[in-house]
Short mmCIF file of C-alpha atoms in Angstrom, two decimals:
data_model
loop_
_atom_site.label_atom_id
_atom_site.label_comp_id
_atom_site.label_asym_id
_atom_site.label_seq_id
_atom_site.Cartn_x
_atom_site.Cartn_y
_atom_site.Cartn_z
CA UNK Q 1 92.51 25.54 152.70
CA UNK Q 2 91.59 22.21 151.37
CA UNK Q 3 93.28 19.28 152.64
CA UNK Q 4 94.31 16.02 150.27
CA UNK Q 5 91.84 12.74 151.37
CA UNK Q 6 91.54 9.55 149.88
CA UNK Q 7 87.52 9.86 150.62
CA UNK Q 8 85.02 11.24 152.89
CA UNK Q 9 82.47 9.53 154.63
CA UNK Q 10 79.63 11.73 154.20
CA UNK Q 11 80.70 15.53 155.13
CA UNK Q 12 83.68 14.34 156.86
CA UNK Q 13 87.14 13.83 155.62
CA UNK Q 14 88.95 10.24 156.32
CA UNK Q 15 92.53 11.37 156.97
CA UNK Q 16 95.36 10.39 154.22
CA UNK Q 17 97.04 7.66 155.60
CA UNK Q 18 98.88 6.70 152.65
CA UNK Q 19 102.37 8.29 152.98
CA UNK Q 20 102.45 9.38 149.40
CA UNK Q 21 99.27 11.60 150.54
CA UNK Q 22 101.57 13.64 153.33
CA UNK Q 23 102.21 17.15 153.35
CA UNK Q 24 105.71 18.03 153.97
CA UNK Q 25 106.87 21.23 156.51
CA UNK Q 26 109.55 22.30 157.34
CA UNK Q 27 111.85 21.67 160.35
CA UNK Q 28 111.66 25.14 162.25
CA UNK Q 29 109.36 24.10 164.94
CA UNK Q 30 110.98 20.35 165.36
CA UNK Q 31 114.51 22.10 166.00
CA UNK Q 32 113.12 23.98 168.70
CA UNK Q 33 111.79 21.30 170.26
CA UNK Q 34 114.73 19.33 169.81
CA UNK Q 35 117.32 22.04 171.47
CA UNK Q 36 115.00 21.94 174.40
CA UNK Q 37 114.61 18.46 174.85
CA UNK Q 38 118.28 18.11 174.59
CA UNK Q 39 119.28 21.11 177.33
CA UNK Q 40 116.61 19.77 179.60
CA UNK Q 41 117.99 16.03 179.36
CA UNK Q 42 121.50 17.78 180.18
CA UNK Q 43 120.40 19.69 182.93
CA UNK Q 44 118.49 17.05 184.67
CA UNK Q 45 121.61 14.84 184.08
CA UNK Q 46 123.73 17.24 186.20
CA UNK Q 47 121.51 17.40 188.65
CA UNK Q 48 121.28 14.04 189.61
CA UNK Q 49 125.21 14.09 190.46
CA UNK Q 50 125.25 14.60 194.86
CA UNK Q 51 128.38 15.61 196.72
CA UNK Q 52 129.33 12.58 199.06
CA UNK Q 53 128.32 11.98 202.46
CA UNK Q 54 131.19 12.31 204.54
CA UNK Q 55 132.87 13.31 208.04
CA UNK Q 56 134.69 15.98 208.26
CA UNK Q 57 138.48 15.82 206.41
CA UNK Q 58 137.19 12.71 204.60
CA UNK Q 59 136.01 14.80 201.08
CA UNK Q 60 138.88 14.20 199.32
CA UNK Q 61 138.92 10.89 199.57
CA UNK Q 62 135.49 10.20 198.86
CA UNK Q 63 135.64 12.58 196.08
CA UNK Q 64 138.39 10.05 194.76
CA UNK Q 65 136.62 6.57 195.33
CA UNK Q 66 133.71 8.14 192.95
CA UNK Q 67 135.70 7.92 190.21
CA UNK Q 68 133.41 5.10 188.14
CA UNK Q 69 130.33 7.46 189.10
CA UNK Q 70 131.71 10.58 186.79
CA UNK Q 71 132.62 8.05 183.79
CA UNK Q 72 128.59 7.29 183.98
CA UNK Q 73 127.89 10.63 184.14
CA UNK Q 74 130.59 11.55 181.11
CA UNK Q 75 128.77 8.54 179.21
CA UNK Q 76 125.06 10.45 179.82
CA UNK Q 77 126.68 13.46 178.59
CA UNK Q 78 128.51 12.42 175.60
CA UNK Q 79 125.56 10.35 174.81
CA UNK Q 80 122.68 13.79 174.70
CA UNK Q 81 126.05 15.93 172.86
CA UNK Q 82 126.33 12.70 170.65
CA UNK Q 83 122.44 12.69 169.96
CA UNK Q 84 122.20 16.59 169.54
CA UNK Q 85 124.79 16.56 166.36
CA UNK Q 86 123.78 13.85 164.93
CA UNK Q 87 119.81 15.55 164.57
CA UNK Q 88 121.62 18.62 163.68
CA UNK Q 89 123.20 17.18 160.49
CA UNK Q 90 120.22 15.55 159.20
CA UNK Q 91 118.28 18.99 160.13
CA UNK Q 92 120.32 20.73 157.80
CA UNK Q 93 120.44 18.12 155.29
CA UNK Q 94 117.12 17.42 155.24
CA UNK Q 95 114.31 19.27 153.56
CA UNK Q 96 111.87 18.96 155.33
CA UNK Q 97 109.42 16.40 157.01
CA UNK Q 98 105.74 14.77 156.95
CA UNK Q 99 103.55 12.96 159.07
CA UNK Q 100 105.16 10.03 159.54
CA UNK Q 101 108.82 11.04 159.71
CA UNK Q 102 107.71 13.87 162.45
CA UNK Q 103 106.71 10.38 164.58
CA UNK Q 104 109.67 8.61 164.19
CA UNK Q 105 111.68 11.41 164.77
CA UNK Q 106 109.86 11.35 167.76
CA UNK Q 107 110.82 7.63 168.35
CA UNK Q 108 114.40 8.50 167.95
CA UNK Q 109 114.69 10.63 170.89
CA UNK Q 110 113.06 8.26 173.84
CA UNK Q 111 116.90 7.41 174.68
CA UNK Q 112 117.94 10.81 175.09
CA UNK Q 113 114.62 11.90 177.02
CA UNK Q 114 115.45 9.39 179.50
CA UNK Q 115 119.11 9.47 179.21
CA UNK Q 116 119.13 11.43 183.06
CA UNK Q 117 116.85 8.32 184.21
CA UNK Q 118 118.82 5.06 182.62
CA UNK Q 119 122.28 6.68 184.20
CA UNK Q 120 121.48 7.44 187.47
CA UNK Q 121 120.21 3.77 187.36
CA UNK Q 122 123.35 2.86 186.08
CA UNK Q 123 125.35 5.01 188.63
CA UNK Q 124 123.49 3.98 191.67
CA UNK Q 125 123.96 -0.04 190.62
CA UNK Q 126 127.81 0.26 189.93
CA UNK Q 127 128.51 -1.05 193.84
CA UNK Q 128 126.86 -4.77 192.48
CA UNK Q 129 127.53 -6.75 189.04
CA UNK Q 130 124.18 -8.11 189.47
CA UNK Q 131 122.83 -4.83 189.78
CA UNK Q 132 125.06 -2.75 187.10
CA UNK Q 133 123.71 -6.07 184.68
CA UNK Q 134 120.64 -5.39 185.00
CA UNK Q 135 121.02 -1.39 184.67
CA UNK Q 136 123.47 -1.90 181.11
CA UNK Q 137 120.15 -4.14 180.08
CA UNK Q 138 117.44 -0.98 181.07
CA UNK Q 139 119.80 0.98 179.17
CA UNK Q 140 120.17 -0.93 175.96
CA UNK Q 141 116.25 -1.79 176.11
CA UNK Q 142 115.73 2.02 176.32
CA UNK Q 143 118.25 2.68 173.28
CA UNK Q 144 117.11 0.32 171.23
CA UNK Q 145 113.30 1.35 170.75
CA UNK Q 146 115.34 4.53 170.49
CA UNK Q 147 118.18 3.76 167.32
CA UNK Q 148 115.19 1.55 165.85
CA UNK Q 149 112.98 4.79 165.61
CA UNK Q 150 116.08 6.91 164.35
CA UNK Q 151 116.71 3.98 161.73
CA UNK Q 152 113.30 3.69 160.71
CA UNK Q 153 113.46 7.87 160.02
CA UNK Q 154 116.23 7.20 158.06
CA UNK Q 155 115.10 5.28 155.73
CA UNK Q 156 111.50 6.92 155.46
CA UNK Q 157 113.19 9.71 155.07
CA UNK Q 158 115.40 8.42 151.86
CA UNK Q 159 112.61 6.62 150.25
CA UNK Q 160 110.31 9.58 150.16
CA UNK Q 161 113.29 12.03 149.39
CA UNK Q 162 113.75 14.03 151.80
CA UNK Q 163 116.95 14.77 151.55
CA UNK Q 164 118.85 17.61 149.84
CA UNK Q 165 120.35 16.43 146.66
CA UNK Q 166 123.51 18.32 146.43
CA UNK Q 167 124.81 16.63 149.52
CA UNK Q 168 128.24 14.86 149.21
CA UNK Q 169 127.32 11.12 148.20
CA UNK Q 170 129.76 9.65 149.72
CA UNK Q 171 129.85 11.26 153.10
CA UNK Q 172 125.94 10.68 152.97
CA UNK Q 173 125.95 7.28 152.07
CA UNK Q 174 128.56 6.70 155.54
CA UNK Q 175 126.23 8.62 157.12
CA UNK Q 176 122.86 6.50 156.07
CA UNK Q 177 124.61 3.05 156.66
CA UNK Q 178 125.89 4.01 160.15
CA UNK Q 179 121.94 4.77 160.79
CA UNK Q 180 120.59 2.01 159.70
CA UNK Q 181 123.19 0.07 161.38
CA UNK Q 182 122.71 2.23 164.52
CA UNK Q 183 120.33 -0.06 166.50
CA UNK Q 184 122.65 -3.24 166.22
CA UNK Q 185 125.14 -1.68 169.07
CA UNK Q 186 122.21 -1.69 171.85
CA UNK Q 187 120.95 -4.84 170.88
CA UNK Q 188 124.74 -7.07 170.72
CA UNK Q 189 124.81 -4.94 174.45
CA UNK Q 190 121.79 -6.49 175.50
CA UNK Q 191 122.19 -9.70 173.96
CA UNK Q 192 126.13 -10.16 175.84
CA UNK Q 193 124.55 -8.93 179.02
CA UNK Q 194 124.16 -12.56 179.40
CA UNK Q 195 127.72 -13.61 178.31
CA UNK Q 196 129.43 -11.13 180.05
CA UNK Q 197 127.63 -9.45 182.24
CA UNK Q 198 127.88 -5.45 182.91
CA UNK Q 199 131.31 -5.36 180.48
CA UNK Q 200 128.78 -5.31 177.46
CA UNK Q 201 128.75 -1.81 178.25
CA UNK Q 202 131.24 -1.20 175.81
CA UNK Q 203 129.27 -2.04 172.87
CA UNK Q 204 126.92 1.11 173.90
CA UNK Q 205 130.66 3.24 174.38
CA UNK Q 206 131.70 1.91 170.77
CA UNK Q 207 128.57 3.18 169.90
CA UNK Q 208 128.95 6.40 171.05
CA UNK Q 209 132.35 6.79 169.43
CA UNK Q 210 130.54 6.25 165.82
CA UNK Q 211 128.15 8.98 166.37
CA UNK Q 212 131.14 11.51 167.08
CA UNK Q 213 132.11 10.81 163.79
CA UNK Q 214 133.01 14.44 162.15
CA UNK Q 215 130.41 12.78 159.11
CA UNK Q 216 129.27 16.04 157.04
CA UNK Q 217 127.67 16.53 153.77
CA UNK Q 218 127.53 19.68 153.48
CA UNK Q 219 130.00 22.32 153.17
CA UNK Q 220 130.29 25.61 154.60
CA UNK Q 221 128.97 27.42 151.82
CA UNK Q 222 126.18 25.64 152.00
CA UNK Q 223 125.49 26.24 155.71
CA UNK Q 224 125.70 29.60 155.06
CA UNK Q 225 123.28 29.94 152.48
CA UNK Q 226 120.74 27.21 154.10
CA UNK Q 227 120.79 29.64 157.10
CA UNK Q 228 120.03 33.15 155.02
CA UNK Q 229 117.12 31.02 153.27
#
């Protein structure tokens, strides 16, 4: 099998950096790896959730007064289910990847690999505003190398067409500005950390609600026939 080089030094091969020089493959392997990063992240989320420490007749109550501790852990969760259907979309729409795109894929995921790490900080803080500040800015650090490397696959990923062209335009285009635009929500978090502390939270949770968005470009028909093929 010969492999495309710009020039060989000698008997050996410089590899093709140039992206136009990339050999494209398909997903198969990436969406395995994805599912299990995803159900591992989810798993090691719930286990980082501890019954109380309590005398005896005093569960109920404590059960109760962790109330703030399961809307962290509902935010970790929606945030890997959130992740997970967004990268299945673009799977499906996608045909296929290279080099470069498999790397920022890559990128894209650091904030849901350490999703089960940035919440339990976050949980484990909520008893001090200093502390909870300082956990919301870990968080949006985390996400933001993360939405820049999902942004940056985006748009890789449309310049060197790899995209399937009968999607719906317009439900694509919603799709491809929300991506790019993606990596703006952890930064305005991080940035009104210092305005208003721990509240800037909700930037992340406004976040969250755009990637629920029921955005897809493809129809059933063509679901169907992209899994027979």
């Amino acid at each position: 099998m010969a492999f495309r080089t710009e020039r060989h030094v000698g008997r050996f091969a410089v590899p093709p950096f140039h992206p136009g020089l990339q050999s494209r493959f398909p997903w198969n392997r990436f969406d395995g790896w994805i599912d299990a990063v995803f159900a591992i992240a989810a798993t090691l989320l719930v286990l980082e959730l501890r019954p109380p420490n309590v005398d005896e007749g005093g569960l109920g109550h404590a059960l109760l007064n962790q109330w703030p501790l399961y809307l962290i852990y509902l935010l970790g969760f929606v945030q890997i289910a959130g992740g997970w259907s967004v990268l299945r979309r673009v799977s499906a729409w996608s045909t296929g990847l290279d080099h470069y795109a498999l790397l920022l894929a890559f990128a894209s995921q650091i904030g849901y690999i350490l999703t089960p790490f940035t919440i339990a900080v976050l949980g484990e803080s909520r008893h001090n505003a200093t502390d909870f500040t300082s956990a919301v800015r870990l968080m949006a650090i985390v996400m933001i190398f993360a939405m820049g490397g999902f942004a940056a696959f985006m748009y890789y990923s449309v310049k060197r067409g790899f995209f399937r062209p009968d999607l719906d335009a317009g439900v694509f285009r919603t799709a491809y500005v929300l991506s790019l635009a993606s990596v703006l929500w952890p930064i305005a978090t991080l940035a009104f950390t210092w305005v208003i502390g721990g509240w800037a939270l909700a930037f992340l949770v406004l976040h969250l609600v755009t990637i629920l968005f029921p955005l897809d470009a493809m129809s059933t028909e063509q679901y169907d026939e992209a899994d027979k093929s």
